[in-house]
Amino acid sequence: MSKAIKKIGVLTSGGDAPGMNAAIRAIVRTCSYHNVECIGIFRGFQGLIDADFEVLGPRDVNYIINKGGTILKTARCVAFRTEEGRKVAYDNLKKAGVDALIVIGGDGSFTGAMVLSKEFDIPIMGIPGTIDNDIHGTSHTIGFDTALNTVVDAVDKIRDTASSHKRLFFVEVMGRDAGHIALNAGIGAGAEEILIPEENMGMERLLESLKKSKKSGKSSSIVIVAEGEKLGKNVFELGEYVETNLPEYEVRVSVLGHMQRGGAPSCFDRVLASRLSVKAVETLLEGGSNYMVGLINDQVALTPLEQAVKGHSPVDQELLRVSDIITI
Ligand code: ATP
């Protein structure tokens, strides 16, 4: 039988995402509900190595459910990739009496946690916190919905200028390896074209489509481009190329950048973070380990971390079809 868990550590790692605070809050309060102590670990795995810990009680997480970022801070930690670094981390956890760990982050953070768990036999759980929605085993990662709303809001504003000046705007959104933000926000914002890493549209087709769009009576257009799209050009080169080949268009480029990560989490992300966090704590208390908690068919579900890290989160073919049809 697994050892009774009396103290759970929580950390946020990798890129920050809106809703991480809602998750921390729910973890702290679920621990308190079950009479388990909760230890906040600052700056991700770096905080494990530096023993940067603080006991968190239910009142320490008042008024954070509405805040973007993470009160625990986050970091990318090179030392944790080494065995010596992880040994220091484990010794610090042991000294502090921490029996189990919850990691809120992306697949890199889950990989780090799995290595630690394997080497030192410490129970761990992963909660997917990233705006990219690129993790297998959950329909939504914490932060994705908020990021979509931020992008749609920004594109709505850009469209005012695009339509007033009859311009073509290329708007770059986050997503180096995954086009989930571009595809969903593109549909939501009524973009004329959506360029994503999973699909190579080709320059010729893009030009043809924009020509068709102009002929059909559209006087302005928005093209959403994911950072990692595959046309082999960055968004500025793409804009220049289109302006050279379609002189009838006046092209402008807008890169939304880090604004997509910030801001108050949407209600959806707050509820999601709360649901996943309660399940993460309770799974540990029931003796479970090495799972990611996610949402599958709107139900909270566990996926082995190994699968979550190795699996793909493919782009939704139905959304691609919807986008093709409604941009006519
Ligand atoms: P995001 O999706 O926002 O990038 P992420 O969790 O994937 O989040 P990473 O930078 O890939 O972010 O990983 C976060 C941290 O996890 C790294 O800085 C490192 O400390 C740890 N980590 C990642 N991969 C490993 C690994 N193979 N072994 C040990 N630690 C790792």
mmCIF file of C-alpha atoms and ligand atoms in Angstrom:
data_model
loop_
_atom_site.group_PDB
_atom_site.id
_atom_site.type_symbol
_atom_site.label_atom_id
_atom_site.label_comp_id
_atom_site.label_asym_id
_atom_site.label_seq_id
_atom_site.Cartn_x
_atom_site.Cartn_y
_atom_site.Cartn_z
ATOM 1 C CA MET A 1 0.000 0.000 0.000
ATOM 2 C CA SER A 2 1.253 3.484 -0.823
ATOM 3 C CA LYS A 3 2.373 5.763 2.010
ATOM 4 C CA ALA A 4 -0.317 8.145 3.319
ATOM 5 C CA ILE A 5 0.115 11.599 1.863
ATOM 6 C CA LYS A 6 0.289 14.417 4.411
ATOM 7 C CA LYS A 7 1.994 17.163 2.435
ATOM 8 C CA ILE A 8 1.577 18.082 -1.230
ATOM 9 C CA GLY A 9 3.858 20.470 -3.108
ATOM 10 C CA VAL A 10 2.630 22.544 -6.052
ATOM 11 C CA LEU A 11 4.580 24.418 -8.695
ATOM 12 C CA THR A 12 3.955 26.197 -11.998
ATOM 13 C CA SER A 13 6.499 25.673 -14.777
ATOM 14 C CA GLY A 14 7.161 26.617 -18.410
ATOM 15 C CA GLY A 15 5.208 29.513 -19.933
ATOM 16 C CA ASP A 16 2.625 31.199 -17.706
ATOM 17 C CA ALA A 17 -1.049 30.877 -18.614
ATOM 18 C CA PRO A 18 -4.190 32.623 -17.333
ATOM 19 C CA GLY A 19 -5.951 30.298 -14.916
ATOM 20 C CA MET A 20 -2.792 28.992 -13.228
ATOM 21 C CA ASN A 21 -3.739 31.004 -10.118
ATOM 22 C CA ALA A 22 -7.214 29.503 -10.116
ATOM 23 C CA ALA A 23 -5.541 26.075 -10.150
ATOM 24 C CA ILE A 24 -3.167 26.954 -7.285
ATOM 25 C CA ARG A 25 -6.129 28.256 -5.271
ATOM 26 C CA ALA A 26 -8.152 25.094 -5.837
ATOM 27 C CA ILE A 27 -5.201 22.830 -4.979
ATOM 28 C CA VAL A 28 -4.522 24.692 -1.716
ATOM 29 C CA ARG A 29 -8.172 24.558 -0.706
ATOM 30 C CA THR A 30 -8.663 20.914 -1.688
ATOM 31 C CA CYS A 31 -5.625 20.038 0.426
ATOM 32 C CA SER A 32 -7.106 21.958 3.349
ATOM 33 C CA TYR A 33 -10.495 20.248 2.840
ATOM 34 C CA HIS A 34 -8.769 16.865 3.190
ATOM 35 C CA ASN A 35 -6.499 18.005 6.091
ATOM 36 C CA VAL A 36 -3.365 17.824 4.002
ATOM 37 C CA GLU A 37 -0.685 20.531 4.121
ATOM 38 C CA CYS A 38 0.071 22.364 0.890
ATOM 39 C CA ILE A 39 3.523 23.736 0.074
ATOM 40 C CA GLY A 40 3.884 26.353 -2.658
ATOM 41 C CA ILE A 41 7.135 26.003 -4.616
ATOM 42 C CA PHE A 42 8.312 29.217 -6.288
ATOM 43 C CA ARG A 43 9.776 29.564 -9.823
ATOM 44 C CA GLY A 44 9.050 26.044 -11.008
ATOM 45 C CA PHE A 45 11.782 23.428 -10.816
ATOM 46 C CA GLN A 46 14.300 26.158 -9.951
ATOM 47 C CA GLY A 47 12.436 26.639 -6.672
ATOM 48 C CA LEU A 48 12.782 22.929 -5.945
ATOM 49 C CA ILE A 49 16.544 23.199 -6.346
ATOM 50 C CA ASP A 50 16.723 26.406 -4.254
ATOM 51 C CA ALA A 51 14.234 25.118 -1.617
ATOM 52 C CA ASP A 52 12.130 28.206 -2.253
ATOM 53 C CA PHE A 53 9.041 26.895 -0.422
ATOM 54 C CA GLU A 54 6.155 28.431 1.488
ATOM 55 C CA VAL A 55 3.266 26.799 3.343
ATOM 56 C CA LEU A 56 -0.024 27.891 1.750
ATOM 57 C CA GLY A 57 -3.348 27.917 3.578
ATOM 58 C CA PRO A 58 -6.818 28.652 2.223
ATOM 59 C CA ARG A 59 -6.603 32.365 3.118
ATOM 60 C CA ASP A 60 -3.249 32.780 1.344
ATOM 61 C CA VAL A 61 -5.028 32.266 -1.955
ATOM 62 C CA ASN A 62 -7.834 34.789 -1.494
ATOM 63 C CA TYR A 63 -8.522 37.058 -4.482
ATOM 64 C CA ILE A 64 -6.258 35.304 -6.960
ATOM 65 C CA ILE A 65 -8.866 33.387 -9.004
ATOM 66 C CA ASN A 66 -9.324 36.496 -11.171
ATOM 67 C CA LYS A 67 -5.616 37.188 -11.739
ATOM 68 C CA GLY A 68 -3.496 36.268 -14.771
ATOM 69 C CA GLY A 69 0.067 34.945 -14.438
ATOM 70 C CA THR A 70 1.018 32.818 -11.444
ATOM 71 C CA ILE A 71 1.611 33.895 -7.830
ATOM 72 C CA LEU A 72 4.160 31.065 -7.577
ATOM 73 C CA LYS A 73 6.091 32.521 -10.548
ATOM 74 C CA THR A 74 7.402 30.229 -13.242
ATOM 75 C CA ALA A 75 10.773 29.489 -14.789
ATOM 76 C CA ARG A 76 12.634 27.322 -17.233
ATOM 77 C CA CYS A 77 15.345 25.504 -15.275
ATOM 78 C CA VAL A 78 18.440 24.073 -16.964
ATOM 79 C CA ALA A 79 19.833 22.507 -13.755
ATOM 80 C CA PHE A 80 16.744 20.295 -13.399
ATOM 81 C CA ARG A 81 17.679 18.572 -16.649
ATOM 82 C CA THR A 82 20.738 17.094 -14.868
ATOM 83 C CA GLU A 83 20.691 14.166 -12.434
ATOM 84 C CA GLU A 84 22.633 16.196 -9.846
ATOM 85 C CA GLY A 85 20.072 19.006 -10.075
ATOM 86 C CA ARG A 86 17.175 16.609 -9.567
ATOM 87 C CA LYS A 87 18.928 14.964 -6.592
ATOM 88 C CA VAL A 88 19.184 18.377 -4.883
ATOM 89 C CA ALA A 89 15.503 18.952 -5.690
ATOM 90 C CA TYR A 90 14.476 15.621 -4.198
ATOM 91 C CA ASP A 91 16.603 16.125 -1.055
ATOM 92 C CA ASN A 92 14.907 19.498 -0.519
ATOM 93 C CA LEU A 93 11.464 17.931 -0.909
ATOM 94 C CA LYS A 94 12.376 15.216 1.585
ATOM 95 C CA LYS A 95 13.739 17.737 4.095
ATOM 96 C CA ALA A 96 10.496 19.706 3.845
ATOM 97 C CA GLY A 97 8.460 16.507 4.295
ATOM 98 C CA VAL A 98 6.719 16.835 0.915
ATOM 99 C CA ASP A 99 5.177 13.456 -0.047
ATOM 100 C CA ALA A 100 3.816 14.273 -3.509
ATOM 101 C CA LEU A 101 4.038 16.906 -6.218
ATOM 102 C CA ILE A 102 1.556 18.608 -8.548
ATOM 103 C CA VAL A 103 3.068 20.267 -11.614
ATOM 104 C CA ILE A 104 1.041 22.824 -13.568
ATOM 105 C CA GLY A 105 2.610 23.384 -16.980
ATOM 106 C CA GLY A 106 3.193 22.002 -20.450
ATOM 107 C CA ASP A 107 4.689 18.774 -21.768
ATOM 108 C CA GLY A 108 8.278 19.830 -20.954
ATOM 109 C CA SER A 109 7.319 20.304 -17.314
ATOM 110 C CA PHE A 110 5.531 16.941 -17.284
ATOM 111 C CA THR A 111 8.647 15.262 -18.713
ATOM 112 C CA GLY A 112 10.790 16.773 -15.958
ATOM 113 C CA ALA A 113 8.314 15.645 -13.292
ATOM 114 C CA MET A 114 8.199 12.098 -14.694
ATOM 115 C CA VAL A 115 11.987 11.805 -14.634
ATOM 116 C CA LEU A 116 12.005 12.930 -10.974
ATOM 117 C CA SER A 117 9.241 10.491 -10.075
ATOM 118 C CA LYS A 118 11.035 7.589 -11.751
ATOM 119 C CA GLU A 119 14.392 8.349 -10.119
ATOM 120 C CA PHE A 120 13.100 8.966 -6.592
ATOM 121 C CA ASP A 121 9.749 7.214 -6.431
ATOM 122 C CA ILE A 122 7.768 10.322 -5.553
ATOM 123 C CA PRO A 123 4.082 10.484 -6.591
ATOM 124 C CA ILE A 124 3.300 13.228 -9.103
ATOM 125 C CA MET A 125 0.317 14.625 -11.005
ATOM 126 C CA GLY A 126 0.259 16.978 -13.992
ATOM 127 C CA ILE A 127 -2.263 19.724 -14.735
ATOM 128 C CA PRO A 128 -2.124 21.126 -18.279
ATOM 129 C CA GLY A 129 -1.490 24.867 -18.079
ATOM 130 C CA THR A 130 -0.530 26.409 -21.407
ATOM 131 C CA ILE A 131 -2.307 28.725 -23.820
ATOM 132 C CA ASP A 132 -1.326 26.544 -26.811
ATOM 133 C CA ASN A 133 -3.812 23.699 -26.170
ATOM 134 C CA ASP A 134 -1.235 21.302 -27.601
ATOM 135 C CA ILE A 135 -1.442 18.541 -24.993
ATOM 136 C CA HIS A 136 -2.820 15.085 -25.665
ATOM 137 C CA GLY A 137 -5.473 13.899 -23.195
ATOM 138 C CA THR A 138 -7.485 17.068 -22.783
ATOM 139 C CA SER A 139 -9.800 19.006 -25.070
ATOM 140 C CA HIS A 140 -8.763 22.221 -23.315
ATOM 141 C CA THR A 141 -5.617 23.300 -21.490
ATOM 142 C CA ILE A 142 -5.870 25.980 -18.802
ATOM 143 C CA GLY A 143 -5.357 29.384 -20.446
ATOM 144 C CA PHE A 144 -6.421 28.431 -23.972
ATOM 145 C CA ASP A 145 -9.938 29.865 -23.739
ATOM 146 C CA THR A 146 -8.694 33.154 -22.280
ATOM 147 C CA ALA A 147 -6.044 33.455 -25.001
ATOM 148 C CA LEU A 148 -8.716 32.879 -27.675
ATOM 149 C CA ASN A 149 -10.865 35.651 -26.238
ATOM 150 C CA THR A 150 -7.856 37.978 -26.134
ATOM 151 C CA VAL A 151 -7.015 37.260 -29.776
ATOM 152 C CA VAL A 152 -10.617 37.671 -30.948
ATOM 153 C CA ASP A 153 -10.895 40.970 -29.097
ATOM 154 C CA ALA A 154 -7.634 42.243 -30.668
ATOM 155 C CA VAL A 155 -8.624 41.111 -34.182
ATOM 156 C CA ASP A 156 -12.049 42.784 -33.842
ATOM 157 C CA LYS A 157 -10.200 46.040 -33.197
ATOM 158 C CA ILE A 158 -7.767 45.514 -36.068
ATOM 159 C CA ARG A 159 -10.714 44.837 -38.362
ATOM 160 C CA ASP A 160 -12.088 48.326 -37.680
ATOM 161 C CA THR A 161 -8.915 49.769 -39.213
ATOM 162 C CA ALA A 162 -8.733 47.135 -41.960
ATOM 163 C CA SER A 163 -12.242 47.902 -43.154
ATOM 164 C CA SER A 164 -11.937 51.698 -42.813
ATOM 165 C CA HIS A 165 -8.770 51.740 -44.948
ATOM 166 C CA LYS A 166 -9.622 48.764 -47.174
ATOM 167 C CA ARG A 167 -6.472 46.997 -46.056
ATOM 168 C CA LEU A 168 -5.259 43.422 -45.830
ATOM 169 C CA PHE A 169 -3.946 42.598 -42.341
ATOM 170 C CA PHE A 170 -1.690 39.682 -41.471
ATOM 171 C CA VAL A 171 -2.099 39.021 -37.754
ATOM 172 C CA GLU A 172 0.440 36.695 -36.131
ATOM 173 C CA VAL A 173 -0.751 34.708 -33.121
ATOM 174 C CA MET A 174 1.109 32.294 -30.806
ATOM 175 C CA GLY A 175 1.497 28.623 -31.742
ATOM 176 C CA ARG A 176 4.952 27.494 -32.894
ATOM 177 C CA ASP A 177 3.972 23.854 -33.324
ATOM 178 C CA ALA A 178 0.195 23.945 -33.067
ATOM 179 C CA GLY A 179 -2.453 25.954 -34.844
ATOM 180 C CA HIS A 180 -5.222 25.629 -32.240
ATOM 181 C CA ILE A 181 -5.188 29.318 -31.285
ATOM 182 C CA ALA A 182 -5.038 30.438 -34.933
ATOM 183 C CA LEU A 183 -7.819 28.112 -36.088
ATOM 184 C CA ASN A 184 -10.268 28.749 -33.261
ATOM 185 C CA ALA A 185 -9.647 32.474 -32.927
ATOM 186 C CA GLY A 186 -9.585 32.804 -36.718
ATOM 187 C CA ILE A 187 -13.066 31.338 -36.985
ATOM 188 C CA GLY A 188 -14.259 33.393 -34.014
ATOM 189 C CA ALA A 189 -12.910 36.624 -35.452
ATOM 190 C CA GLY A 190 -14.171 35.903 -38.969
ATOM 191 C CA ALA A 191 -10.712 35.759 -40.584
ATOM 192 C CA GLU A 192 -10.603 35.329 -44.363
ATOM 193 C CA GLU A 193 -7.620 32.962 -44.192
ATOM 194 C CA ILE A 194 -5.992 30.972 -41.389
ATOM 195 C CA LEU A 195 -2.420 29.726 -41.765
ATOM 196 C CA ILE A 196 -1.387 26.991 -39.333
ATOM 197 C CA PRO A 197 1.683 24.720 -38.916
ATOM 198 C CA GLU A 198 -0.359 21.527 -39.436
ATOM 199 C CA GLU A 199 -1.440 22.486 -42.974
ATOM 200 C CA ASN A 200 0.741 23.749 -45.770
ATOM 201 C CA MET A 201 -1.529 25.853 -47.918
ATOM 202 C CA GLY A 202 1.223 26.978 -50.324
ATOM 203 C CA MET A 203 1.831 30.548 -51.508
ATOM 204 C CA GLU A 204 -0.026 30.111 -54.788
ATOM 205 C CA ARG A 205 -3.220 28.990 -53.094
ATOM 206 C CA LEU A 206 -2.989 31.877 -50.642
ATOM 207 C CA LEU A 207 -2.672 34.384 -53.494
ATOM 208 C CA GLU A 208 -5.523 32.730 -55.409
ATOM 209 C CA SER A 209 -7.743 32.769 -52.383
ATOM 210 C CA LEU A 210 -7.042 36.443 -51.646
ATOM 211 C CA LYS A 211 -7.730 37.328 -55.303
ATOM 212 C CA LYS A 212 -11.021 35.451 -55.130
ATOM 213 C CA SER A 213 -11.872 37.211 -51.909
ATOM 214 C CA LYS A 214 -11.333 40.634 -53.529
ATOM 215 C CA LYS A 215 -13.418 39.644 -56.579
ATOM 216 C CA SER A 216 -16.263 38.492 -54.365
ATOM 217 C CA GLY A 217 -16.622 42.032 -53.069
ATOM 218 C CA LYS A 218 -14.598 41.971 -49.854
ATOM 219 C CA SER A 219 -12.804 45.269 -49.459
ATOM 220 C CA SER A 220 -10.658 44.288 -46.502
ATOM 221 C CA SER A 221 -9.272 41.006 -45.222
ATOM 222 C CA ILE A 222 -7.743 39.495 -42.125
ATOM 223 C CA VAL A 223 -5.297 36.602 -42.406
ATOM 224 C CA ILE A 224 -4.457 34.900 -39.095
ATOM 225 C CA VAL A 225 -0.983 33.379 -39.114
ATOM 226 C CA ALA A 226 0.250 30.981 -36.414
ATOM 227 C CA GLU A 227 3.904 31.646 -35.483
ATOM 228 C CA GLY A 228 4.941 28.252 -36.795
ATOM 229 C CA GLU A 229 3.057 28.190 -40.104
ATOM 230 C CA LYS A 230 4.874 26.326 -42.857
ATOM 231 C CA LEU A 231 5.079 28.695 -45.806
ATOM 232 C CA GLY A 232 8.756 29.233 -44.999
ATOM 233 C CA LYS A 233 8.429 32.982 -44.464
ATOM 234 C CA ASN A 234 7.969 35.018 -41.336
ATOM 235 C CA VAL A 235 4.830 37.124 -41.154
ATOM 236 C CA PHE A 236 6.586 40.295 -42.415
ATOM 237 C CA GLU A 237 8.071 38.476 -45.426
ATOM 238 C CA LEU A 238 4.651 36.978 -46.067
ATOM 239 C CA GLY A 239 3.068 40.441 -46.069
ATOM 240 C CA GLU A 240 5.741 41.770 -48.450
ATOM 241 C CA TYR A 241 5.337 38.808 -50.777
ATOM 242 C CA VAL A 242 1.581 39.277 -50.998
ATOM 243 C CA GLU A 243 1.880 43.039 -51.509
ATOM 244 C CA THR A 244 4.388 42.480 -54.349
ATOM 245 C CA ASN A 245 2.189 39.877 -56.039
ATOM 246 C CA LEU A 246 -1.177 41.478 -55.371
ATOM 247 C CA PRO A 247 -0.546 45.220 -55.736
ATOM 248 C CA GLU A 248 -4.287 45.853 -55.417
ATOM 249 C CA TYR A 249 -3.906 45.123 -51.693
ATOM 250 C CA GLU A 250 -2.434 47.509 -49.129
ATOM 251 C CA VAL A 251 -0.890 45.153 -46.582
ATOM 252 C CA ARG A 252 -0.206 45.675 -42.875
ATOM 253 C CA VAL A 253 1.217 43.272 -40.304
ATOM 254 C CA SER A 254 0.372 42.991 -36.629
ATOM 255 C CA VAL A 255 2.127 40.631 -34.195
ATOM 256 C CA LEU A 256 0.034 40.135 -31.069
ATOM 257 C CA GLY A 257 2.890 38.624 -29.023
ATOM 258 C CA HIS A 258 2.845 38.254 -25.266
ATOM 259 C CA MET A 259 -0.434 40.064 -24.712
ATOM 260 C CA GLN A 260 -1.968 36.659 -25.564
ATOM 261 C CA ARG A 261 -0.622 35.148 -22.352
ATOM 262 C CA GLY A 262 -1.862 37.794 -19.953
ATOM 263 C CA GLY A 263 -5.077 39.097 -18.515
ATOM 264 C CA ALA A 264 -7.805 37.878 -16.203
ATOM 265 C CA PRO A 265 -8.760 34.255 -16.919
ATOM 266 C CA SER A 266 -12.126 33.631 -18.566
ATOM 267 C CA CYS A 267 -14.867 31.967 -16.525
ATOM 268 C CA PHE A 268 -14.279 28.778 -18.524
ATOM 269 C CA ASP A 269 -10.596 28.685 -17.527
ATOM 270 C CA ARG A 270 -11.398 29.361 -13.867
ATOM 271 C CA VAL A 271 -13.922 26.521 -13.751
ATOM 272 C CA LEU A 272 -11.623 24.192 -15.699
ATOM 273 C CA ALA A 273 -8.668 24.954 -13.399
ATOM 274 C CA SER A 274 -10.830 24.316 -10.325
ATOM 275 C CA ARG A 275 -12.184 21.003 -11.618
ATOM 276 C CA LEU A 276 -8.797 19.637 -12.713
ATOM 277 C CA SER A 277 -7.136 20.697 -9.463
ATOM 278 C CA VAL A 278 -9.639 19.007 -7.151
ATOM 279 C CA LYS A 279 -9.199 15.802 -9.147
ATOM 280 C CA ALA A 280 -5.388 16.056 -9.075
ATOM 281 C CA VAL A 281 -5.270 16.300 -5.272
ATOM 282 C CA GLU A 282 -7.871 13.575 -4.733
ATOM 283 C CA THR A 283 -6.119 11.201 -7.148
ATOM 284 C CA LEU A 284 -2.897 11.563 -5.158
ATOM 285 C CA LEU A 285 -4.762 10.940 -1.899
ATOM 286 C CA GLU A 286 -6.295 7.792 -3.398
ATOM 287 C CA GLY A 287 -2.811 6.488 -4.219
ATOM 288 C CA GLY A 288 -2.754 7.462 -7.922
ATOM 289 C CA SER A 289 0.365 8.901 -9.544
ATOM 290 C CA ASN A 290 1.896 9.797 -12.905
ATOM 291 C CA TYR A 291 -1.349 10.994 -14.464
ATOM 292 C CA MET A 292 -2.353 14.181 -16.177
ATOM 293 C CA VAL A 293 -5.826 15.438 -15.319
ATOM 294 C CA GLY A 294 -7.682 16.696 -18.363
ATOM 295 C CA LEU A 295 -11.084 17.240 -19.853
ATOM 296 C CA ILE A 296 -12.430 14.609 -22.262
ATOM 297 C CA ASN A 297 -15.996 15.002 -23.569
ATOM 298 C CA ASP A 298 -16.493 17.606 -20.829
ATOM 299 C CA GLN A 299 -15.679 15.048 -18.134
ATOM 300 C CA VAL A 300 -12.614 15.249 -15.915
ATOM 301 C CA ALA A 301 -10.400 12.328 -16.978
ATOM 302 C CA LEU A 302 -6.974 10.879 -16.216
ATOM 303 C CA THR A 303 -4.368 10.136 -18.880
ATOM 304 C CA PRO A 304 -1.014 8.514 -18.014
ATOM 305 C CA LEU A 305 1.593 11.315 -18.157
ATOM 306 C CA GLU A 306 3.709 9.237 -20.514
ATOM 307 C CA GLN A 307 0.856 9.194 -23.046
ATOM 308 C CA ALA A 308 0.042 12.862 -22.530
ATOM 309 C CA VAL A 309 3.628 13.783 -23.320
ATOM 310 C CA LYS A 310 4.086 11.463 -26.300
ATOM 311 C CA GLY A 311 0.646 11.825 -27.855
ATOM 312 C CA HIS A 312 -0.438 14.436 -30.351
ATOM 313 C CA SER A 313 -3.232 16.898 -30.102
ATOM 314 C CA PRO A 314 -4.256 17.006 -33.766
ATOM 315 C CA VAL A 315 -5.969 19.967 -35.296
ATOM 316 C CA ASP A 316 -9.722 19.543 -35.525
ATOM 317 C CA GLN A 317 -10.644 18.576 -39.114
ATOM 318 C CA GLU A 318 -14.236 19.668 -38.610
ATOM 319 C CA LEU A 319 -13.053 23.165 -37.655
ATOM 320 C CA LEU A 320 -10.876 23.282 -40.784
ATOM 321 C CA ARG A 321 -13.908 22.429 -42.907
ATOM 322 C CA VAL A 322 -16.082 24.993 -41.133
ATOM 323 C CA SER A 323 -13.401 27.606 -41.747
ATOM 324 C CA ASP A 324 -13.183 26.696 -45.464
ATOM 325 C CA ILE A 325 -16.932 26.976 -45.884
ATOM 326 C CA ILE A 326 -17.590 30.201 -44.028
ATOM 327 C CA THR A 327 -14.728 32.206 -45.528
ATOM 328 C CA ILE A 328 -16.340 32.021 -48.998
HETATM 329 P P1 ATP B 1 5.266 25.554 -22.474
HETATM 330 O O1 ATP B 1 4.303 24.680 -23.239
HETATM 331 O O2 ATP B 1 4.659 26.801 -21.982
HETATM 332 O O3 ATP B 1 6.588 25.747 -23.187
HETATM 333 P P2 ATP B 1 6.577 23.486 -20.953
HETATM 334 O O4 ATP B 1 6.245 22.859 -19.647
HETATM 335 O O5 ATP B 1 6.546 22.584 -22.155
HETATM 336 O O6 ATP B 1 5.624 24.738 -21.116
HETATM 337 P P3 ATP B 1 9.480 23.675 -21.086
HETATM 338 O O7 ATP B 1 10.337 24.894 -21.131
HETATM 339 O O8 ATP B 1 9.570 22.725 -22.231
HETATM 340 O O9 ATP B 1 8.000 24.199 -20.840
HETATM 341 O O10 ATP B 1 9.819 22.846 -19.755
HETATM 342 C C1 ATP B 1 9.800 23.465 -18.490
HETATM 343 C C2 ATP B 1 10.919 22.940 -17.631
HETATM 344 O O11 ATP B 1 10.743 21.522 -17.442
HETATM 345 C C3 ATP B 1 12.333 23.064 -18.201
HETATM 346 O O12 ATP B 1 12.885 24.352 -18.003
HETATM 347 C C4 ATP B 1 13.093 22.015 -17.408
HETATM 348 O O13 ATP B 1 13.448 22.497 -16.136
HETATM 349 C C5 ATP B 1 12.026 20.915 -17.238
HETATM 350 N N1 ATP B 1 12.239 19.853 -18.238
HETATM 351 C C6 ATP B 1 11.808 19.816 -19.520
HETATM 352 N N2 ATP B 1 12.212 18.701 -20.146
HETATM 353 C C7 ATP B 1 12.949 18.002 -19.228
HETATM 354 C C8 ATP B 1 13.654 16.761 -19.254
HETATM 355 N N3 ATP B 1 13.704 15.990 -20.358
HETATM 356 N N4 ATP B 1 14.275 16.364 -18.123
HETATM 357 C C9 ATP B 1 14.232 17.106 -17.012
HETATM 358 N N5 ATP B 1 13.596 18.297 -16.933
HETATM 359 C C10 ATP B 1 12.969 18.739 -18.016
#
